[in-house]
Amino acid sequence: GSLVAAVLAHSGRLDKEHLGARVGRLSRRGEVCTMINKKYSEFLPSMQSAEDLVAQVEGLSSNIDLLKAGIENEVQRDLNVAVAEFTELKQQLERDTLVLSVLKKLQEFDTAIKEYNTALLGKKYVTAAQQLEKARSSLRNLESRQGFELKILKALGTELTVQTQNMLYHLGEEWQKLIVWQLPPSKEGSSLEAVVRSELRLHTAPAQEEDTAVPPVTAVLQALAVLGELHSRLKVFGQLLLKYVLKPLISYPSLQPLTEEQPDVFILRFKSEEPALDQASPMEVFDKIKLVFEVLHKYLLNVPLELPGEDRKDGRVTLAELLGELIWGELSDYLIQNCLVNSIPTNSSKLEQYIEVIKSTEEFERALKKMQFLKGDTTDLLKYARNVNSHFANKKCQDVVVAARNLMTSEIHNTVKITPDSCAALPKLPDPGPGGHLKTHRPSILLHNGTVNLGTESRLSQHTFSLPTCRISSSVEQLMDLAYHTLLEATASTDQCCVQLFYSVRNIFQLFYDVVPTYHKENLQKLPQLAAIHHNNCMYIAHHLLTLGHQFRYRMTSVLCNGAATFVDLVPGFRRLGMECFLAQMRVQKGEILERLSSARNFSNMDDEENYCAANKAIRQVLHQLKRLGKVWQDVLPVNVYCKAMGTLLNTALAEVVTRIAALEDISAEDADRLYSLCRIMVEEGPQVFTPLLEEDQNKKYQEEVPVYVPKWMTFKELMIILQANLQEIVDQWADGKGPLAAEFSAAEVKSLIRALFQNTERRAAALAKIK
């Protein structure tokens, strides 16, 4: 109201008294109320008076509107002028306030720098660091103001940087006095010799200064914390501690820490002793690490600090806790990989003893937590130690697979002899006990008189299901021994470990199936003896896989007892693997035989000396090849396989000779004689290639049984008879299709031979007529 009055008074254009009189008149006219009262209360007819009054009111209303418009125009014009003046004053005030606050911050910066310099001279590092941070805060405040720039800010920033670096230099000097490392040249690394020459000195005793409220070590560390440099300094210290102290103590069993306390310094050095074992036990390692942390805690790490910006309950933290956060992860991983991993037992019987390692790990962690180096719940280190069963299974499985692969990649030709009588070095399985499924019931025979005859029935030979005598790779025998012992280990393990070990054994055989044919591929293709040994190896493995699962089935965990513990499904694959390799070698040998015989010039025109020499050479080469094969397979292949293989190859040679001679269209008497002499070489020397056994006198039996293994043997002999026989003898040998000749040759083949051997005469025609 006062503002409007002032404006109106200032304008001078409105007559306040005149306006008041007019308003007064309006207020005194109460005729409207009187008329309304008379009309509705006294019921007096006063229509005319009311109409006059309405007209007066309308006129008065229009006057009021005009008056209101006048007032608004006057007030609005003066109000705009007042607002503009007020806005200008406000802006001026804001500028003055901003300048004042900037000047205040500049004063704070200057004061902080002065107090910093004073504190630094007095080596009051915490106060100095706090004043630097105050100056930094003031400078940040100045730099954050939008639209307000001072050239002096750049100079202030430079000054702050210089003073900060100066402060850090002084703190660095103090840090180096407190913690002194004596390290070997960097090129020597952290070898045992280098570590023995390493030394750590801690000068953490309080300095003799008059007004130092706290020991220098705390002051230096707190100042570094305030400046945000403690983390980087501590990280470097932690890495050196790991490289030259903690990791070497874990890696080298012979390394022992030595501590020495003097009035103003603590010294940590090392000595090397001859270790009792190649690997230190976790208990010994934990004791050494614990000793190091105890002395560090006593002389350095037990320092409470206040960290700016840290979200902690009381805002305080010890140096041990900070160091733990920096290096515990790396240290625990190193302890696991280089200490606990090596301590995992390789035999399930030693698992119970591992409880000592678990207890030792728990005590180690409790000690570190007490020193505040560790915090929180169980760490990875303790989890690893407690999970020993799983690690045992993993390590055992890994060792088994690695050992198996080494055996598979070893030389195949180092062999051992397997006979039905030889006892494989199989582990003795424990008795399944009552309720076991291994009780065998011998069949009984009910006789006609109702009595039962027990145990007199005819029996199979004890070697009925045995593997025949042969040679296998010694590595495969070791592989099977590894499988048996691993399964025996599984029977004494926990359920999880049992399952893992069982499937590791399966993995061994699947690995063999994939690795051996690939790794030894070239030798298996080139060397017939290795192909034969590989064949035996596969058959040997398949033979054991038939019963391997059943032998352990009821000693395994219940998960595997219900039919899962079997290897029978692998048997066909191994048999096929062995056969395919050997058959591939047989095809190679057959190809060589046929290639050599192809140089015999079809055995035609043997009266030509050159042709005869070529045929004779081919025959000799084939026999030499067969004799060489007979020697390299001797005492390697089982006798029956040996005889079948040699018989098949000899049969290939004889069949080829028979086919070539039977295809000749003209054979002179001289040709026939020479062909007969070549055939006689095959018949005389062919059986000599059958030498399955080392003892020569025992091979005669198999040499006499050549017709059993060589289907074309009798055919070949009949061909020799034809080459030397006259027409009548040939007809007699045919015997109307019932003689020995008819059993080996068809009528067409015999007729072709007669036409080639004999000239076209009536006797030949008569003989041909009888061949039908």
Coordinates of N, CA, C and O in Angstrom, one line a residue, residues 449-606:
N449 N 18.8 -141.2 -11.4 CA 18.3 -141.8 -10.2 C 17.9 -140.7 -9.2 O 17.6 -141.0 -8.0
G450 N 18.0 -139.4 -9.6 CA 17.6 -138.3 -8.8 C 18.7 -137.8 -7.9 O 18.5 -136.7 -7.3
T451 N 19.9 -138.4 -7.9 CA 21.0 -137.8 -7.2 C 21.6 -136.7 -7.9 O 21.6 -136.7 -9.2
V452 N 22.3 -135.9 -7.2 CA 23.0 -134.7 -7.9 C 24.5 -135.0 -7.9 O 25.1 -135.3 -6.9
N453 N 25.1 -135.0 -9.1 CA 26.5 -135.2 -9.3 C 27.2 -133.8 -9.3 O 26.9 -133.0 -10.2
L454 N 28.0 -133.5 -8.4 CA 28.7 -132.2 -8.3 C 30.1 -132.2 -8.7 O 30.9 -133.1 -8.3
G455 N 30.5 -131.4 -9.6 CA 31.9 -131.1 -9.9 C 32.5 -132.1 -10.8 O 33.7 -132.1 -11.0
T456 N 31.8 -133.1 -11.4 CA 32.5 -134.1 -12.2 C 32.2 -133.8 -13.7 O 32.7 -134.6 -14.6
E457 N 31.5 -132.7 -14.0 CA 31.2 -132.5 -15.4 C 32.4 -132.0 -16.2 O 33.4 -131.5 -15.5
S458 N 32.4 -132.2 -17.5 CA 33.6 -131.8 -18.3 C 33.7 -130.3 -18.2 O 32.8 -129.5 -18.2
R459 N 35.0 -129.8 -18.2 CA 35.3 -128.4 -18.0 C 36.0 -127.9 -19.3 O 36.7 -128.6 -20.0
L460 N 35.8 -126.5 -19.4 CA 36.6 -125.9 -20.5 C 38.0 -125.7 -20.0 O 38.3 -125.7 -18.9
S461 N 38.9 -125.6 -21.0 CA 40.3 -125.4 -20.7 C 40.5 -124.0 -19.9 O 39.7 -123.1 -20.2
Q462 N 41.4 -123.9 -19.1 CA 41.6 -122.7 -18.3 C 42.1 -121.6 -19.2 O 42.0 -120.4 -18.9
H463 N 42.5 -121.9 -20.4 CA 43.0 -120.9 -21.4 C 41.9 -120.6 -22.5 O 42.2 -119.9 -23.4
T464 N 40.7 -121.1 -22.2 CA 39.6 -120.9 -23.3 C 39.5 -119.4 -23.6 O 39.4 -119.1 -24.8
F465 N 39.4 -118.6 -22.7 CA 39.2 -117.1 -22.9 C 40.4 -116.3 -22.8 O 40.3 -115.1 -22.6
S466 N 41.5 -117.0 -22.8 CA 42.8 -116.2 -22.7 C 43.2 -115.6 -24.0 O 42.9 -116.1 -25.1
L467 N 44.0 -114.6 -23.9 CA 44.6 -114.0 -25.1 C 45.7 -114.9 -25.6 O 46.6 -115.3 -24.7
P468 N 45.8 -115.2 -26.9 CA 46.9 -116.1 -27.3 C 48.3 -115.4 -27.2 O 48.4 -114.2 -27.0
T469 N 49.3 -116.3 -27.2 CA 50.6 -115.8 -27.0 C 51.0 -114.8 -28.2 O 50.8 -115.1 -29.3
C470 N 51.5 -113.7 -27.8 CA 51.9 -112.6 -28.8 C 52.8 -111.6 -28.0 O 53.0 -111.7 -26.8
R471 N 53.3 -110.7 -28.8 CA 54.0 -109.6 -28.2 C 53.2 -108.3 -28.3 O 52.6 -108.0 -29.3
I472 N 53.3 -107.5 -27.2 CA 52.6 -106.2 -27.2 C 53.7 -105.2 -26.7 O 54.7 -105.6 -26.1
S473 N 53.4 -103.9 -26.9 CA 54.3 -102.9 -26.5 C 54.3 -102.9 -24.9 O 53.3 -103.0 -24.3
S474 N 55.5 -102.7 -24.4 CA 55.6 -102.6 -22.9 C 54.8 -101.4 -22.4 O 54.3 -101.4 -21.3
S475 N 54.7 -100.3 -23.2 CA 54.0 -99.1 -22.8 C 52.5 -99.4 -22.7 O 51.8 -98.9 -21.8
V476 N 52.0 -100.4 -23.5 CA 50.6 -100.7 -23.4 C 50.3 -101.6 -22.2 O 49.3 -101.4 -21.5
E477 N 51.2 -102.4 -21.8 CA 51.1 -103.2 -20.6 C 51.1 -102.2 -19.4 O 50.3 -102.4 -18.5
Q478 N 52.0 -101.2 -19.4 CA 52.0 -100.2 -18.4 C 50.7 -99.4 -18.3 O 50.2 -99.0 -17.3
L479 N 50.2 -99.1 -19.5 CA 48.9 -98.4 -19.6 C 47.8 -99.1 -19.0 O 47.0 -98.6 -18.2
M480 N 47.7 -100.4 -19.3 CA 46.6 -101.2 -18.7 C 46.8 -101.4 -17.1 O 45.9 -101.3 -16.4
D481 N 48.1 -101.5 -16.7 CA 48.4 -101.5 -15.3 C 48.0 -100.2 -14.6 O 47.4 -100.2 -13.5
L482 N 48.2 -99.1 -15.3 CA 47.8 -97.8 -14.8 C 46.2 -97.7 -14.7 O 45.7 -97.2 -13.7
A483 N 45.5 -98.3 -15.7 CA 44.1 -98.3 -15.6 C 43.6 -99.1 -14.4 O 42.7 -98.6 -13.7
Y484 N 44.1 -100.3 -14.2 CA 43.7 -101.1 -13.1 C 44.0 -100.4 -11.8 O 43.1 -100.4 -10.9
H485 N 45.2 -99.9 -11.6 CA 45.5 -99.3 -10.3 C 44.7 -98.0 -10.1 O 44.3 -97.7 -8.9
T486 N 44.3 -97.3 -11.1 CA 43.5 -96.1 -11.0 C 42.1 -96.5 -10.6 O 41.5 -95.8 -9.7
L487 N 41.6 -97.6 -11.1 CA 40.2 -98.0 -10.7 C 40.3 -98.6 -9.3 O 39.3 -98.4 -8.6
L488 N 41.3 -99.2 -8.9 CA 41.5 -99.7 -7.5 C 41.5 -98.5 -6.6 O 40.9 -98.5 -5.5
E489 N 42.2 -97.4 -7.0 CA 42.2 -96.2 -6.2 C 40.8 -95.6 -6.1 O 40.4 -95.1 -5.1
A490 N 40.0 -95.7 -7.2 CA 38.6 -95.2 -7.2 C 37.8 -95.9 -6.2 O 36.9 -95.3 -5.6
T491 N 38.0 -97.2 -6.0 CA 37.1 -97.9 -5.1 C 37.3 -97.5 -3.6 O 36.4 -97.7 -2.8
A492 N 38.5 -96.9 -3.3 CA 38.7 -96.4 -2.0 C 38.5 -94.9 -1.8 O 38.8 -94.4 -0.8
S493 N 37.9 -94.3 -2.8 CA 37.8 -92.8 -2.8 C 36.3 -92.4 -2.5 O 35.4 -93.3 -2.5
T494 N 36.1 -91.1 -2.3 CA 34.7 -90.6 -2.1 C 33.9 -90.8 -3.4 O 34.5 -91.0 -4.5
D495 N 32.6 -90.6 -3.3 CA 31.8 -90.8 -4.5 C 32.2 -90.0 -5.7 O 32.3 -90.4 -6.8
Q496 N 32.4 -88.7 -5.4 CA 32.7 -87.7 -6.5 C 34.0 -88.1 -7.1 O 34.2 -88.2 -8.3
C497 N 35.0 -88.4 -6.3 CA 36.4 -88.8 -6.8 C 36.3 -90.1 -7.5 O 36.9 -90.2 -8.6
C498 N 35.5 -91.0 -7.0 CA 35.3 -92.3 -7.7 C 34.8 -92.2 -9.1 O 35.4 -92.8 -10.1
V499 N 33.8 -91.3 -9.3 CA 33.2 -91.1 -10.6 C 34.3 -90.4 -11.5 O 34.4 -90.8 -12.7
Q500 N 35.0 -89.4 -11.0 CA 36.0 -88.7 -11.8 C 37.1 -89.7 -12.3 O 37.5 -89.7 -13.4
L501 N 37.6 -90.5 -11.3 CA 38.6 -91.5 -11.7 C 38.2 -92.5 -12.7 O 38.9 -92.9 -13.6
F502 N 36.9 -93.0 -12.5 CA 36.4 -94.0 -13.5 C 36.4 -93.4 -14.9 O 36.8 -94.0 -15.8
Y503 N 35.9 -92.2 -15.0 CA 35.8 -91.6 -16.3 C 37.1 -91.1 -16.9 O 37.3 -91.0 -18.1
S504 N 38.1 -90.9 -16.0 CA 39.5 -90.7 -16.4 C 40.0 -91.9 -17.1 O 40.8 -91.8 -18.1
V505 N 39.7 -93.1 -16.5 CA 40.2 -94.3 -17.1 C 39.6 -94.5 -18.5 O 40.2 -94.9 -19.5
R506 N 38.3 -94.2 -18.6 CA 37.6 -94.2 -19.9 C 38.3 -93.3 -20.9 O 38.5 -93.6 -22.1
N507 N 38.6 -92.1 -20.4 CA 39.3 -91.1 -21.2 C 40.6 -91.6 -21.7 O 41.1 -91.2 -22.8
I508 N 41.3 -92.3 -20.9 CA 42.6 -92.9 -21.3 C 42.5 -93.7 -22.6 O 43.2 -93.5 -23.5
F509 N 41.5 -94.6 -22.6 CA 41.3 -95.5 -23.7 C 40.8 -94.7 -25.0 O 41.2 -95.0 -26.1
Q510 N 39.9 -93.7 -24.7 CA 39.5 -92.9 -25.8 C 40.7 -92.1 -26.4 O 40.7 -91.8 -27.6
L511 N 41.5 -91.6 -25.5 CA 42.7 -90.9 -25.9 C 43.7 -91.8 -26.7 O 44.2 -91.4 -27.8
F512 N 43.8 -93.0 -26.3 CA 44.6 -94.0 -27.1 C 44.1 -94.2 -28.5 O 44.8 -94.2 -29.5
Y513 N 42.7 -94.3 -28.6 CA 42.1 -94.5 -29.8 C 42.4 -93.3 -30.8 O 42.5 -93.5 -32.0
D514 N 42.5 -92.1 -30.2 CA 42.7 -90.9 -31.1 C 44.1 -90.6 -31.3 O 44.5 -90.2 -32.4
V515 N 45.0 -90.8 -30.3 CA 46.4 -90.3 -30.3 C 47.3 -91.3 -31.1 O 48.0 -90.9 -32.0
V516 N 47.2 -92.6 -30.7 CA 48.2 -93.5 -31.2 C 48.2 -93.6 -32.8 O 49.3 -93.5 -33.4
P517 N 47.0 -93.8 -33.4 CA 47.1 -94.0 -34.9 C 47.6 -92.7 -35.6 O 48.1 -92.8 -36.6
T518 N 47.3 -91.5 -34.9 CA 47.8 -90.3 -35.5 C 49.3 -90.0 -35.2 O 50.0 -89.7 -36.2
Y519 N 49.7 -90.2 -34.0 CA 51.1 -89.9 -33.6 C 52.0 -90.9 -34.3 O 53.1 -90.4 -34.7
H520 N 51.7 -92.1 -34.4 CA 52.6 -93.1 -35.0 C 52.2 -93.5 -36.5 O 52.6 -94.5 -37.0
K521 N 51.4 -92.6 -37.1 CA 50.8 -92.9 -38.4 C 51.9 -93.3 -39.4 O 51.7 -94.4 -40.1
E522 N 52.9 -92.6 -39.6 CA 53.9 -92.9 -40.6 C 54.6 -94.2 -40.4 O 54.8 -95.0 -41.3
N523 N 55.0 -94.5 -39.1 CA 55.7 -95.8 -38.8 C 54.7 -97.0 -39.0 O 55.1 -98.0 -39.5
L524 N 53.5 -96.8 -38.7 CA 52.5 -97.9 -38.8 C 52.3 -98.2 -40.3 O 52.0 -99.3 -40.6
Q525 N 52.4 -97.2 -41.1 CA 52.2 -97.4 -42.6 C 53.5 -98.1 -43.2 O 53.4 -98.9 -44.1
K526 N 54.6 -97.7 -42.7 CA 55.9 -98.1 -43.3 C 56.4 -99.4 -42.8 O 57.0 -100.2 -43.5
L527 N 56.2 -99.7 -41.5 CA 56.9 -100.8 -40.8 C 55.9 -101.9 -40.5 O 55.1 -101.7 -39.6
P528 N 56.0 -103.0 -41.2 CA 55.1 -104.1 -40.9 C 55.1 -104.6 -39.5 O 54.1 -105.0 -38.9
Q529 N 56.3 -104.6 -38.9 CA 56.3 -105.1 -37.5 C 55.5 -104.3 -36.5 O 54.8 -104.7 -35.7
L530 N 55.7 -102.9 -36.7 CA 54.9 -102.0 -35.8 C 53.4 -102.1 -36.1 O 52.6 -102.0 -35.1
A531 N 53.0 -102.4 -37.3 CA 51.6 -102.6 -37.6 C 51.1 -103.8 -36.9 O 50.0 -103.8 -36.3
A532 N 51.9 -104.9 -36.8 CA 51.5 -106.1 -36.2 C 51.4 -105.9 -34.6 O 50.5 -106.3 -34.0
I533 N 52.4 -105.1 -34.1 CA 52.4 -104.9 -32.7 C 51.2 -104.0 -32.3 O 50.6 -104.3 -31.3
H534 N 50.9 -103.0 -33.1 CA 49.7 -102.2 -32.9 C 48.5 -103.0 -32.9 O 47.6 -102.8 -32.1
H535 N 48.4 -103.9 -33.8 CA 47.2 -104.8 -33.9 C 47.1 -105.6 -32.6 O 46.0 -105.7 -32.0
N536 N 48.2 -106.2 -32.1 CA 48.2 -106.9 -30.8 C 47.8 -106.0 -29.6 O 47.1 -106.4 -28.8
N537 N 48.4 -104.8 -29.7 CA 48.0 -103.8 -28.6 C 46.5 -103.6 -28.5 O 46.0 -103.6 -27.4
C538 N 45.9 -103.3 -29.7 CA 44.5 -103.1 -29.7 C 43.7 -104.3 -29.2 O 42.7 -104.1 -28.4
M539 N 44.1 -105.5 -29.6 CA 43.4 -106.7 -29.2 C 43.6 -106.9 -27.7 O 42.7 -107.4 -27.0
Y540 N 44.8 -106.6 -27.2 CA 45.1 -106.8 -25.8 C 44.2 -105.9 -25.0 O 43.6 -106.3 -24.0
I541 N 44.1 -104.6 -25.4 CA 43.2 -103.6 -24.7 C 41.8 -104.1 -24.7 O 41.1 -104.1 -23.7
A542 N 41.3 -104.5 -25.9 CA 39.9 -104.9 -26.1 C 39.7 -106.1 -25.2 O 38.6 -106.2 -24.6
H543 N 40.6 -107.0 -25.1 CA 40.5 -108.2 -24.3 C 40.2 -107.9 -22.8 O 39.4 -108.4 -22.2
H544 N 41.0 -106.9 -22.3 CA 40.8 -106.5 -20.9 C 39.6 -105.6 -20.7 O 38.9 -105.7 -19.7
L545 N 39.2 -104.8 -21.7 CA 38.0 -104.0 -21.6 C 36.7 -104.8 -21.4 O 35.7 -104.4 -20.9
L546 N 36.8 -106.1 -22.0 CA 35.6 -106.9 -21.8 C 35.2 -107.2 -20.4 O 34.0 -107.2 -20.0
T547 N 36.2 -107.3 -19.5 CA 35.9 -107.6 -18.1 C 36.3 -106.5 -17.1 O 36.0 -106.6 -15.9
L548 N 36.9 -105.5 -17.6 CA 37.4 -104.5 -16.7 C 36.3 -103.8 -15.8 O 36.5 -103.7 -14.6
G549 N 35.2 -103.5 -16.5 CA 34.1 -102.9 -15.7 C 33.5 -103.8 -14.7 O 33.2 -103.4 -13.6
H550 N 33.3 -105.1 -15.1 CA 32.7 -106.1 -14.2 C 33.6 -106.3 -13.0 O 33.1 -106.6 -11.9
Q551 N 34.9 -106.3 -13.2 CA 35.8 -106.6 -12.1 C 35.6 -105.6 -10.9 O 35.8 -105.9 -9.8
F552 N 35.3 -104.3 -11.3 CA 35.2 -103.3 -10.3 C 33.8 -102.8 -10.0 O 33.6 -102.0 -9.2
R553 N 32.9 -103.4 -10.8 CA 31.5 -102.8 -10.8 C 30.9 -102.7 -9.4 O 30.3 -101.7 -9.0
Y554 N 31.0 -103.7 -8.6 CA 30.3 -103.7 -7.3 C 31.2 -103.2 -6.1 O 30.8 -103.2 -5.0
R555 N 32.4 -102.6 -6.5 CA 33.2 -101.9 -5.5 C 33.2 -100.4 -5.8 O 33.8 -99.7 -5.1
M556 N 32.4 -100.0 -6.8 CA 32.3 -98.6 -7.1 C 31.2 -97.9 -6.4 O 30.4 -98.6 -5.7
T557 N 31.1 -96.6 -6.5 CA 30.0 -95.9 -5.9 C 28.7 -96.3 -6.5 O 28.6 -96.8 -7.6
S558 N 27.6 -96.1 -5.7 CA 26.3 -96.6 -6.2 C 25.9 -96.0 -7.5 O 25.1 -96.6 -8.3
V559 N 26.4 -94.8 -7.8 CA 26.1 -94.2 -9.1 C 26.5 -95.0 -10.3 O 25.9 -95.1 -11.3
L560 N 27.7 -95.7 -10.1 CA 28.3 -96.5 -11.2 C 27.9 -98.0 -11.1 O 28.1 -98.7 -12.1
C561 N 27.3 -98.4 -10.0 CA 27.0 -99.8 -9.9 C 25.8 -100.3 -10.8 O 25.7 -101.4 -11.1
N562 N 25.0 -99.3 -11.2 CA 23.8 -99.7 -11.9 C 24.0 -99.8 -13.4 O 23.2 -99.3 -14.2
G563 N 25.2 -100.3 -13.8 CA 25.4 -100.6 -15.2 C 26.3 -99.5 -15.9 O 26.7 -99.7 -17.0
A564 N 26.6 -98.4 -15.2 CA 27.4 -97.4 -15.9 C 28.9 -97.8 -15.9 O 29.6 -97.3 -16.8
A565 N 29.3 -98.6 -14.9 CA 30.7 -98.9 -14.8 C 31.1 -100.1 -15.8 O 31.2 -101.2 -15.5
T566 N 31.2 -99.7 -17.1 CA 31.5 -100.7 -18.1 C 32.4 -100.1 -19.2 O 32.4 -98.9 -19.4
F567 N 33.2 -100.9 -19.8 CA 34.0 -100.5 -20.9 C 33.7 -101.3 -22.2 O 34.4 -101.2 -23.2
V568 N 32.7 -102.2 -22.1 CA 32.4 -103.1 -23.2 C 32.1 -102.3 -24.5 O 32.4 -102.8 -25.6
D569 N 31.5 -101.1 -24.3 CA 31.1 -100.4 -25.5 C 32.4 -99.9 -26.3 O 32.3 -99.6 -27.5
L570 N 33.6 -99.9 -25.7 CA 34.8 -99.5 -26.4 C 35.4 -100.7 -27.1 O 36.3 -100.4 -28.0
V571 N 35.0 -101.9 -26.8 CA 35.7 -103.1 -27.4 C 35.6 -103.1 -28.9 O 36.7 -103.3 -29.6
P572 N 34.4 -103.0 -29.5 CA 34.4 -103.1 -31.0 C 35.3 -102.0 -31.7 O 36.0 -102.3 -32.7
G573 N 35.4 -100.8 -31.1 CA 36.2 -99.8 -31.7 C 37.7 -100.2 -31.7 O 38.4 -99.9 -32.6
F574 N 38.1 -100.8 -30.5 CA 39.6 -101.2 -30.5 C 39.9 -102.3 -31.4 O 40.9 -102.3 -32.0
R575 N 39.0 -103.3 -31.5 CA 39.2 -104.4 -32.4 C 39.3 -103.9 -33.8 O 40.1 -104.3 -34.6
R576 N 38.4 -103.0 -34.2 CA 38.4 -102.4 -35.5 C 39.6 -101.6 -35.8 O 40.2 -101.7 -36.9
L577 N 40.1 -100.8 -34.8 CA 41.3 -100.0 -34.9 C 42.5 -100.9 -35.2 O 43.3 -100.6 -36.1
G578 N 42.6 -102.1 -34.5 CA 43.7 -103.0 -34.7 C 43.7 -103.6 -36.0 O 44.7 -103.7 -36.8
M579 N 42.5 -104.1 -36.4 CA 42.3 -104.8 -37.7 C 42.5 -103.9 -38.9 O 43.2 -104.3 -39.9
E580 N 42.0 -102.7 -38.8 CA 42.2 -101.7 -39.9 C 43.6 -101.4 -40.2 O 44.1 -101.3 -41.3
C581 N 44.4 -101.2 -39.1 CA 45.8 -100.9 -39.3 C 46.5 -102.1 -39.9 O 47.3 -101.9 -40.8
F582 N 46.2 -103.3 -39.4 CA 46.9 -104.5 -39.9 C 46.5 -104.8 -41.4 O 47.3 -105.2 -42.2
L583 N 45.2 -104.6 -41.6 CA 44.7 -104.9 -43.0 C 45.3 -103.9 -44.0 O 45.6 -104.2 -45.2
A584 N 45.5 -102.7 -43.5 CA 46.1 -101.7 -44.4 C 47.6 -102.1 -44.7 O 48.0 -102.0 -45.9
Q585 N 48.3 -102.6 -43.8 CA 49.6 -103.1 -44.0 C 49.6 -104.4 -44.9 O 50.5 -104.5 -45.8
M586 N 48.6 -105.2 -44.8 CA 48.4 -106.4 -45.7 C 48.2 -105.9 -47.1 O 48.7 -106.5 -48.1
R587 N 47.4 -104.9 -47.3 CA 47.2 -104.3 -48.6 C 48.4 -103.8 -49.3 O 48.7 -104.0 -50.4
V588 N 49.3 -103.2 -48.4 CA 50.5 -102.7 -48.9 C 51.4 -103.8 -49.4 O 52.0 -103.8 -50.5
Q589 N 51.5 -104.9 -48.6 CA 52.3 -106.1 -48.9 C 51.8 -106.8 -50.2 O 52.5 -107.2 -51.0
K590 N 50.5 -106.9 -50.3 CA 49.8 -107.5 -51.5 C 50.2 -106.7 -52.7 O 50.6 -107.2 -53.8
G591 N 50.1 -105.4 -52.6 CA 50.5 -104.5 -53.7 C 51.9 -104.7 -54.1 O 52.2 -104.8 -55.4
E592 N 52.8 -104.9 -53.2 CA 54.2 -105.1 -53.5 C 54.4 -106.4 -54.2 O 55.2 -106.6 -55.1
I593 N 53.7 -107.5 -53.7 CA 53.8 -108.8 -54.4 C 53.4 -108.7 -55.8 O 54.1 -109.2 -56.7
L594 N 52.2 -108.1 -56.0 CA 51.7 -108.0 -57.4 C 52.6 -107.2 -58.3 O 52.7 -107.5 -59.5
E595 N 53.2 -106.1 -57.7 CA 54.1 -105.3 -58.5 C 55.3 -106.1 -58.9 O 55.8 -105.9 -60.1
R596 N 55.8 -106.9 -58.0 CA 57.0 -107.7 -58.4 C 56.7 -108.7 -59.4 O 57.5 -109.0 -60.3
L597 N 55.5 -109.4 -59.3 CA 55.1 -110.4 -60.3 C 54.8 -109.8 -61.6 O 54.8 -110.5 -62.7
S598 N 54.5 -108.5 -61.6 CA 54.1 -107.8 -62.9 C 55.4 -107.7 -63.8 O 55.3 -107.5 -65.0
S599 N 56.6 -107.9 -63.2 CA 57.8 -107.8 -64.0 C 58.2 -109.1 -64.5 O 59.3 -109.2 -65.1
A600 N 57.4 -110.2 -64.4 CA 57.7 -111.5 -64.9 C 57.3 -111.7 -66.3 O 57.4 -112.8 -66.9
R601 N 56.9 -110.6 -67.0 CA 56.5 -110.6 -68.4 C 55.5 -111.7 -68.7 O 55.6 -112.4 -69.7
N602 N 54.5 -111.8 -67.8 CA 53.3 -112.7 -68.0 C 53.7 -114.2 -68.1 O 52.9 -115.0 -68.6
F603 N 55.0 -114.5 -67.8 CA 55.5 -115.9 -67.8 C 55.4 -116.5 -69.3 O 55.3 -117.7 -69.4
S604 N 55.4 -115.6 -70.2 CA 55.3 -116.1 -71.6 C 56.7 -116.2 -72.2 O 57.6 -115.6 -71.8
N605 N 56.8 -117.1 -73.3 CA 58.0 -117.3 -74.0 C 59.2 -117.6 -73.0 O 60.2 -116.9 -73.1
M606 N 59.0 -118.6 -72.2 CA 60.1 -118.9 -71.2 C 61.3 -119.5 -71.9 O 62.4 -119.6 -71.3

